[in-house]
Amino acid sequence: MTASRSPQDSSRRQLATALASIVGEDNILTESEDLQTWGQDWTRFYSPDPLGIVFPRSVEQVAQLVQYAKNNRLPLVPSGGRTGLSGGAVAMRQELVVSFDKLNKIKSFNETDQTVVVEAGVVTARLQEFAREKSLYYPVDFASSGSSQIGGNIATNAGGIKVLRYGLTRDQVVGLKVVIGTGDILELNRGLIKNATGYDLRHLFIGSEGTLGFIMEATIKLTVPPPPLAVALLAVPDMAHTINLLTTFRRRVTLSAFEFFSDAALTHVVEQSSLSPPFAKRADFYVLLEFERRSEQDMTGAESAFESCAESGWVTDGLLSHTEQQRRDFWQYRERISESIAPFTPYKHDVSVVPSAIPDFLASVDALVAKEYPDFQKIWFGHIGDGNLHLNILKPDTWSVADFRQECERVNDKMLKLVQSYKGSISAEHGIGLLKKSGLHYTRTASEIALMKSLKQVFDPEGVMNPGKLV
Ligand SMILES: Cc1cc2nc3c(=O)[nH]c(=O)nc-3n(C[C@H](O)[C@H](O)[C@H](O)COP(=O)(O)OP(=O)(O)OC[C@H]3O[C@@H](n4cnc5c(N)ncnc54)[C@H](O)[C@@H]3O)c2cc1C
């Protein structure tokens, strides 16, 4: 029996042949399990429905894919480690997912320049490891660095726990090779430290979420390894005090991280792991701060900062790491939060204000969520030293994902308006993607959004690059 062939079947076959001629049959996946896996990131609010997944192995193949997509109006979704939290790598409208999993080589290292050239699919932790092997340091770090890729980090301008000391991903990138939506290949800045030749297009791609083109390779600046580090874990009765702690400790030690989390966050971590609570008497909030321990004077400085905070009533208890193992153990309380709440399909607010506005801002957010989400559990944590708050609203078991999301979005406008009133950002480090798109205007003006759209039009005239995301 011969099956009748529809025009749709035939165009699918043509597509499959074209893609196979570019990347090879072995580098295409279309099984439904694979579509589910590669069609989504860490957000769980969307149903993936990609057309297929391709795994290119060279810049030229990606340029050909873009040419083909442009000529055939085939939407493309760049896909990195899929740890994104805004739906940027989600494909749910028959897009072709372009995965960087097979473009994962560390291409070269220059000891004099202290730079490394990596393909976009290199996993963040692999770059950290490579830097260590060269007695250098790659400072961008966060709980998902074992899975996220450099291309994804650049496309989202990822932040993490060391921003206070070393800056964002943007601050580490000295060169980029990209394939833009026209199919052209651009080499931007080429590793130069100084380059005063007009618009720095490299920075347009950092944080562009795959909407202008594909990041193919990056030249990354490494730095000298930090001196030995120590961590203080502090019990804090009121989150408004966190910024007093930041100011007090900063006077006495060089901070490399300053994080906070709520007791509810700690409870989830303890429940989902073998860790015991750090203090006999629980506090409402905790601050984890890390500082450079160049000499014993730094430890004395931290101790005296702690005493001064205790006298002021800003901390009720504290622990100081004296060994590297203790330092790592203390970090576990903070680093395991995202994973321990993931089963509750959290609705994530990733917002920022200038650090000095934090006490007022936290109080306003607290008042808002207490009123608007009385029945939902709220988990507070964040990189508070750089003004970044992660507020996670957990889905009760009895709610469906769709109803829960709708209810969270009802409050979203009020939350984002509040952020706007503090001149803050509605997405500090997770990007806009699909999830935050409707709120972009709370941080970007109409003129800015119009300019962003014009730029997209220049770099991606046919609109094939991650359509529907960001702008
Ligand atoms: C447990 C956990 C903790 C996290 N902590 C932090 C944190 O502290 N700080 C932080 O900033 N983020 C954090 N994240 C979010 C996430 O890890 C970052 O956004 C990361 O940079 C995403 O990288 P990825 O490779 O997984 O990108 P993906 O999720 O695959 O993609 C992200 C975006 O980049 C685009 N993209 C991917 N690769 C390319 C490419 N080669 N060219 C062009 N566009 C591309 C995608 O289309 C998408 O828009 C966390 C996530 C989890 C799950």
Short mmCIF file of C-alpha atoms in Angstrom, two decimals, residues 83-442:
data_model
loop_
_atom_site.label_atom_id
_atom_site.label_comp_id
_atom_site.label_asym_id
_atom_site.label_seq_id
_atom_site.Cartn_x
_atom_site.Cartn_y
_atom_site.Cartn_z
CA THR A 83 19.44 26.66 31.57
CA GLY A 84 17.81 29.99 30.69
CA LEU A 85 15.05 31.22 32.95
CA SER A 86 13.09 33.44 30.58
CA GLY A 87 12.09 31.11 27.75
CA GLY A 88 14.70 32.57 25.36
CA ALA A 89 15.65 29.13 24.00
CA VAL A 90 12.07 27.83 23.88
CA ALA A 91 10.83 26.68 20.45
CA MET A 92 7.07 26.24 20.39
CA ARG A 93 6.03 27.32 16.90
CA GLN A 94 7.73 24.86 14.57
CA GLU A 95 11.06 26.65 14.66
CA LEU A 96 14.32 24.91 13.84
CA VAL A 97 16.48 24.66 16.96
CA VAL A 98 20.16 25.29 16.27
CA SER A 99 22.12 23.65 19.07
CA PHE A 100 25.73 24.52 19.91
CA ASP A 101 26.37 21.23 21.69
CA LYS A 102 28.82 20.12 18.98
CA LEU A 103 30.62 23.46 18.67
CA ASN A 104 32.40 23.06 21.95
CA LYS A 105 36.13 23.41 21.39
CA ILE A 106 38.56 25.62 23.24
CA LYS A 107 40.41 26.85 20.16
CA SER A 108 43.43 28.73 21.41
CA PHE A 109 45.05 30.37 24.40
CA ASN A 110 47.37 33.36 24.42
CA GLU A 111 49.44 33.58 27.58
CA THR A 112 50.70 37.09 26.89
CA ASP A 113 47.25 38.50 26.24
CA GLN A 114 45.69 36.24 28.89
CA THR A 115 42.89 35.49 26.44
CA VAL A 116 41.22 32.29 25.30
CA VAL A 117 39.21 31.74 22.13
CA VAL A 118 36.26 29.40 22.68
CA GLU A 119 33.44 28.08 20.52
CA ALA A 120 29.99 29.07 21.72
CA GLY A 121 29.08 25.59 22.96
CA VAL A 122 31.86 25.40 25.54
CA VAL A 123 30.25 24.79 28.93
CA THR A 124 30.94 27.58 31.43
CA ALA A 125 32.49 25.24 34.02
CA ARG A 126 34.86 23.88 31.35
CA LEU A 127 36.16 27.39 30.72
CA GLN A 128 36.57 27.92 34.47
CA GLU A 129 38.53 24.66 34.63
CA PHE A 130 40.68 25.59 31.62
CA ALA A 131 41.55 28.93 33.23
CA ARG A 132 42.61 27.09 36.41
CA GLU A 133 44.82 24.76 34.36
CA LYS A 134 46.58 27.89 33.04
CA SER A 135 46.91 29.33 36.58
CA LEU A 136 44.35 31.97 35.65
CA TYR A 137 40.72 32.61 36.55
CA TYR A 138 37.38 32.94 34.75
CA PRO A 139 35.18 34.71 37.28
CA VAL A 140 31.64 34.31 35.90
CA ASP A 141 30.00 31.69 38.11
CA PHE A 142 26.53 30.53 39.15
CA ALA A 143 24.66 27.38 40.10
CA SER A 144 24.02 26.35 36.47
CA SER A 145 27.60 26.81 35.22
CA GLY A 146 28.00 23.02 34.91
CA SER A 147 25.43 23.05 32.05
CA SER A 148 25.22 26.56 30.61
CA GLN A 149 27.33 27.46 27.59
CA ILE A 150 29.47 30.50 26.88
CA GLY A 151 27.27 31.39 23.88
CA GLY A 152 24.17 31.35 26.11
CA ASN A 153 26.01 33.33 28.79
CA ILE A 154 26.95 35.99 26.26
CA ALA A 155 23.49 36.04 24.70
CA THR A 156 21.99 36.69 28.17
CA ASN A 157 24.90 38.74 29.57
CA ALA A 158 24.90 36.37 32.53
CA GLY A 159 25.80 37.69 35.97
CA GLY A 160 26.04 35.35 38.93
CA ILE A 161 27.76 35.45 42.29
CA LYS A 162 30.98 37.34 41.50
CA VAL A 163 29.59 40.40 39.74
CA LEU A 164 30.38 42.61 42.73
CA ARG A 165 34.10 42.00 42.23
CA TYR A 166 34.55 41.08 38.54
CA GLY A 167 31.53 42.37 36.64
CA LEU A 168 29.16 40.60 34.22
CA THR A 169 29.86 38.32 31.26
CA ARG A 170 30.01 41.52 29.17
CA ASP A 171 33.11 42.57 31.08
CA GLN A 172 35.02 39.41 30.13
CA VAL A 173 34.36 39.43 26.36
CA VAL A 174 37.07 41.07 24.23
CA GLY A 175 36.07 39.62 20.88
CA LEU A 176 33.19 37.88 19.14
CA LYS A 177 32.63 36.00 15.91
CA VAL A 178 28.96 36.09 14.93
CA VAL A 179 26.74 35.02 12.05
CA ILE A 180 24.04 37.65 11.69
CA GLY A 181 20.52 37.21 10.32
CA THR A 182 21.68 38.16 6.82
CA GLY A 183 24.05 35.18 6.82
CA ASP A 184 27.13 37.44 7.02
CA ILE A 185 30.00 36.52 9.33
CA LEU A 186 31.40 39.34 11.49
CA GLU A 187 34.51 39.40 13.65
CA LEU A 188 34.02 42.03 16.31
CA ASN A 189 36.82 43.73 18.26
CA ARG A 190 39.23 40.80 17.71
CA GLY A 191 40.56 40.68 21.29
CA LEU A 192 41.73 44.29 21.38
CA ILE A 193 41.88 46.04 24.73
CA LYS A 194 41.82 49.47 23.10
CA ASN A 195 39.80 50.13 19.99
CA ALA A 196 38.37 53.61 19.53
CA THR A 197 36.87 53.15 16.07
CA GLY A 198 33.25 53.99 16.58
CA TYR A 199 30.28 51.86 17.58
CA ASP A 200 31.34 48.72 19.41
CA LEU A 201 29.02 46.19 17.77
CA ARG A 202 30.34 43.44 20.04
CA HIS A 203 28.32 44.86 22.89
CA LEU A 204 25.11 44.78 20.84
CA PHE A 205 25.35 41.00 20.71
CA ILE A 206 25.98 40.65 24.44
CA GLY A 207 22.50 40.34 25.91
CA SER A 208 20.81 40.13 22.49
CA GLU A 209 19.26 36.70 23.28
CA GLY A 210 19.89 35.31 19.82
CA THR A 211 17.68 37.89 18.13
CA LEU A 212 20.39 39.50 15.97
CA GLY A 213 22.50 36.50 15.08
CA PHE A 214 24.40 33.48 16.34
CA ILE A 215 27.37 33.87 18.64
CA MET A 216 29.89 31.45 17.18
CA GLU A 217 33.12 32.15 19.02
CA ALA A 218 34.25 34.42 21.79
CA THR A 219 37.62 35.76 22.84
CA ILE A 220 37.49 35.84 26.61
CA LYS A 221 39.81 37.75 28.88
CA LEU A 222 41.01 35.72 31.86
CA THR A 223 42.30 37.24 35.05
CA VAL A 224 44.65 36.35 37.89
CA PRO A 225 43.25 33.86 40.39
CA PRO A 226 41.79 35.38 43.54
CA PRO A 227 43.74 35.16 46.79
CA PRO A 228 42.43 32.67 49.37
CA LEU A 229 38.80 33.43 50.16
CA ALA A 230 36.71 33.18 53.31
CA VAL A 231 32.97 33.22 53.83
CA ALA A 232 30.87 34.70 56.61
CA LEU A 233 27.34 33.34 57.02
CA LEU A 234 25.20 35.73 59.03
CA ALA A 235 21.76 35.42 60.62
CA VAL A 236 19.81 38.60 59.90
CA PRO A 237 16.51 39.44 61.61
CA ASP A 238 15.31 42.01 59.07
CA MET A 239 16.09 42.13 55.36
CA ALA A 240 16.32 45.92 55.53
CA HIS A 241 19.62 45.46 57.42
CA THR A 242 21.35 43.67 54.56
CA ILE A 243 22.61 46.88 53.01
CA ASN A 244 24.03 48.06 56.36
CA LEU A 245 26.02 44.83 56.45
CA LEU A 246 27.28 45.47 52.93
CA THR A 247 28.51 48.96 53.84
CA THR A 248 30.08 47.85 57.14
CA PHE A 249 31.93 44.83 55.74
CA ARG A 250 33.04 46.73 52.65
CA ARG A 251 34.88 49.23 54.83
CA ARG A 252 37.02 46.45 56.28
CA VAL A 253 37.43 43.70 53.68
CA THR A 254 37.42 43.28 49.90
CA LEU A 255 34.18 41.49 49.08
CA SER A 256 33.94 39.04 46.21
CA ALA A 257 30.27 38.09 46.78
CA PHE A 258 27.36 39.31 48.85
CA GLU A 259 24.24 37.13 48.73
CA PHE A 260 21.11 36.89 50.80
CA PHE A 261 18.30 34.36 51.27
CA SER A 262 15.26 33.83 53.43
CA ASP A 263 14.64 31.17 56.05
CA ALA A 264 12.00 29.64 53.76
CA ALA A 265 14.71 29.21 51.10
CA LEU A 266 16.96 27.56 53.67
CA THR A 267 14.15 25.21 54.70
CA HIS A 268 13.79 23.96 51.11
CA VAL A 269 17.55 23.43 50.80
CA VAL A 270 17.71 21.52 54.08
CA GLU A 271 14.68 19.40 53.15
CA GLN A 272 16.09 18.49 49.74
CA SER A 273 19.66 17.75 50.87
CA SER A 274 21.67 16.22 53.67
CA LEU A 275 22.65 19.66 54.99
CA SER A 276 21.74 20.68 58.54
CA PRO A 277 20.61 24.23 59.29
CA PRO A 278 23.69 26.36 60.00
CA PHE A 279 22.41 27.96 63.23
CA ALA A 280 20.67 26.46 66.27
CA LYS A 281 18.28 29.42 66.33
CA ARG A 282 16.80 30.23 62.94
CA ALA A 283 16.62 33.83 61.68
CA ASP A 284 14.22 35.27 59.09
CA PHE A 285 17.08 36.00 56.66
CA TYR A 286 20.71 35.13 56.06
CA VAL A 287 23.57 36.91 54.35
CA LEU A 288 26.43 34.97 52.82
CA LEU A 289 29.38 37.18 52.06
CA GLU A 290 32.73 36.18 50.67
CA PHE A 291 35.90 38.20 51.07
CA GLU A 292 39.54 38.04 50.10
CA ARG A 293 41.71 36.63 52.86
CA ARG A 294 45.14 37.96 51.98
CA SER A 295 46.33 38.01 55.58
CA GLU A 296 45.08 37.41 59.10
CA GLN A 297 44.26 41.12 59.15
CA ASP A 298 41.37 40.38 56.78
CA MET A 299 39.95 37.84 59.23
CA THR A 300 40.28 40.37 62.05
CA GLY A 301 38.59 42.96 59.82
CA ALA A 302 35.67 40.61 59.17
CA GLU A 303 35.35 39.78 62.86
CA SER A 304 35.30 43.43 63.84
CA ALA A 305 32.72 44.16 61.11
CA PHE A 306 30.60 41.34 62.52
CA GLU A 307 30.88 42.71 66.07
CA SER A 308 29.90 46.18 64.97
CA CYS A 309 26.86 44.77 63.10
CA ALA A 310 25.90 42.65 66.12
CA GLU A 311 26.06 45.71 68.40
CA SER A 312 23.72 47.53 66.05
CA GLY A 313 21.30 44.60 66.11
CA TRP A 314 21.71 43.92 62.38
CA VAL A 315 22.90 40.32 62.91
CA THR A 316 21.97 37.83 65.59
CA ASP A 317 24.51 35.10 64.86
CA GLY A 318 27.36 34.39 62.50
CA LEU A 319 29.82 31.78 61.24
CA LEU A 320 33.19 32.41 59.65
CA SER A 321 34.91 29.81 57.47
CA HIS A 322 38.44 28.93 58.56
CA THR A 323 39.15 26.26 55.95
CA GLU A 324 38.50 25.92 52.23
CA GLN A 325 36.13 23.03 52.95
CA GLN A 326 34.08 25.17 55.34
CA ARG A 327 33.91 27.93 52.74
CA ARG A 328 32.57 25.50 50.14
CA ASP A 329 30.11 24.01 52.64
CA PHE A 330 28.67 27.43 53.49
CA TRP A 331 28.17 28.17 49.79
CA GLN A 332 25.96 25.07 49.53
CA TYR A 333 23.19 26.82 51.46
CA ARG A 334 23.00 29.49 48.77
CA GLU A 335 23.86 27.50 45.65
CA ARG A 336 21.25 24.79 46.16
CA ILE A 337 18.28 27.14 46.42
CA SER A 338 17.24 27.24 42.73
CA GLU A 339 17.39 23.47 42.41
CA SER A 340 15.55 22.80 45.67
CA ILE A 341 12.57 24.97 44.68
CA ALA A 342 12.49 23.89 41.02
CA PRO A 343 9.87 21.14 41.67
CA PHE A 344 7.41 23.89 42.71
CA THR A 345 7.38 25.50 39.23
CA PRO A 346 8.47 28.86 40.67
CA TYR A 347 7.34 32.08 39.07
CA LYS A 348 10.55 34.07 39.13
CA HIS A 349 11.01 37.78 39.53
CA ASP A 350 14.60 38.74 38.71
CA VAL A 351 14.69 42.46 39.36
CA SER A 352 17.33 45.02 40.26
CA VAL A 353 17.70 48.50 41.67
CA VAL A 354 20.81 50.44 42.64
CA PRO A 355 22.16 48.82 45.83
CA SER A 356 21.52 51.92 47.97
CA ALA A 357 17.79 51.66 47.17
CA ILE A 358 17.60 48.04 48.38
CA PRO A 359 16.16 48.57 51.91
CA ASP A 360 13.24 50.73 50.70
CA PHE A 361 12.71 48.57 47.65
CA LEU A 362 12.61 45.30 49.61
CA ALA A 363 10.08 46.80 52.03
CA SER A 364 7.84 47.90 49.16
CA VAL A 365 8.08 44.51 47.42
CA ASP A 366 7.36 42.75 50.71
CA ALA A 367 4.22 44.84 51.26
CA LEU A 368 3.04 44.18 47.71
CA VAL A 369 3.53 40.41 47.70
CA ALA A 370 2.10 39.99 51.21
CA LYS A 371 -1.09 41.66 49.96
CA GLU A 372 -1.25 40.14 46.48
CA TYR A 373 0.01 36.61 47.05
CA PRO A 374 -1.35 35.79 50.53
CA ASP A 375 -1.72 32.09 49.74
CA PHE A 376 1.51 31.45 47.86
CA GLN A 377 4.85 30.71 49.42
CA LYS A 378 7.43 33.39 48.65
CA ILE A 379 11.12 32.57 48.51
CA TRP A 380 13.56 35.48 48.70
CA PHE A 381 17.18 35.29 47.65
CA GLY A 382 19.55 37.16 45.42
CA HIS A 383 22.83 38.80 44.62
CA ILE A 384 21.81 41.64 46.85
CA GLY A 385 25.29 43.26 46.88
CA ASP A 386 24.73 44.29 43.27
CA GLY A 387 21.09 45.26 43.79
CA ASN A 388 19.65 42.03 42.32
CA LEU A 389 16.69 40.36 43.99
CA HIS A 390 15.32 36.95 42.98
CA LEU A 391 11.82 36.62 44.36
CA ASN A 392 10.27 33.23 43.62
CA ILE A 393 6.59 32.51 44.04
CA LEU A 394 5.93 28.78 44.49
CA LYS A 395 3.02 26.96 42.91
CA PRO A 396 0.82 25.17 45.42
CA ASP A 397 0.19 21.51 44.53
CA THR A 398 -3.50 22.15 44.07
CA TRP A 399 -3.02 24.78 41.32
CA SER A 400 -2.56 23.98 37.65
CA VAL A 401 0.52 25.50 36.00
CA ALA A 402 -1.68 27.60 33.68
CA ASP A 403 -3.87 29.03 36.47
CA PHE A 404 -0.85 29.68 38.65
CA ARG A 405 0.96 31.51 35.88
CA GLN A 406 -2.12 33.60 35.11
CA GLU A 407 -2.50 34.56 38.76
CA CYS A 408 1.19 35.52 38.98
CA GLU A 409 0.89 37.58 35.82
CA ARG A 410 -2.08 39.42 37.28
CA VAL A 411 0.28 40.80 39.91
CA ASN A 412 3.17 41.18 37.50
CA ASP A 413 2.14 44.63 36.32
CA LYS A 414 2.02 45.94 39.87
CA MET A 415 5.40 44.43 40.65
CA LEU A 416 7.01 45.80 37.51
CA LYS A 417 5.44 49.22 38.03
CA LEU A 418 7.02 49.20 41.45
CA VAL A 419 10.40 48.34 39.92
CA GLN A 420 9.88 51.16 37.44
CA SER A 421 9.15 53.62 40.26
CA TYR A 422 12.61 52.77 41.67
CA LYS A 423 14.17 53.24 38.21
CA GLY A 424 15.14 49.57 38.36
CA SER A 425 15.32 46.74 35.84
CA ILE A 426 12.58 44.13 35.36
CA SER A 427 15.24 41.58 34.37
CA ALA A 428 18.56 41.88 36.13
CA GLU A 429 20.32 38.88 34.60
CA HIS A 430 17.90 36.26 33.22
CA GLY A 431 16.96 38.16 30.07
CA ILE A 432 13.57 38.96 28.57
CA GLY A 433 12.91 35.95 26.31
CA LEU A 434 9.21 35.14 26.18
CA LEU A 435 8.46 35.36 29.87
CA LYS A 436 9.31 39.02 30.47
CA LYS A 437 8.52 40.42 27.05
CA SER A 438 5.24 42.09 27.97
CA GLY A 439 7.01 43.98 30.77
CA LEU A 440 9.94 45.35 28.76
CA HIS A 441 8.37 48.81 28.60
CA TYR A 442 8.66 49.14 32.38
#
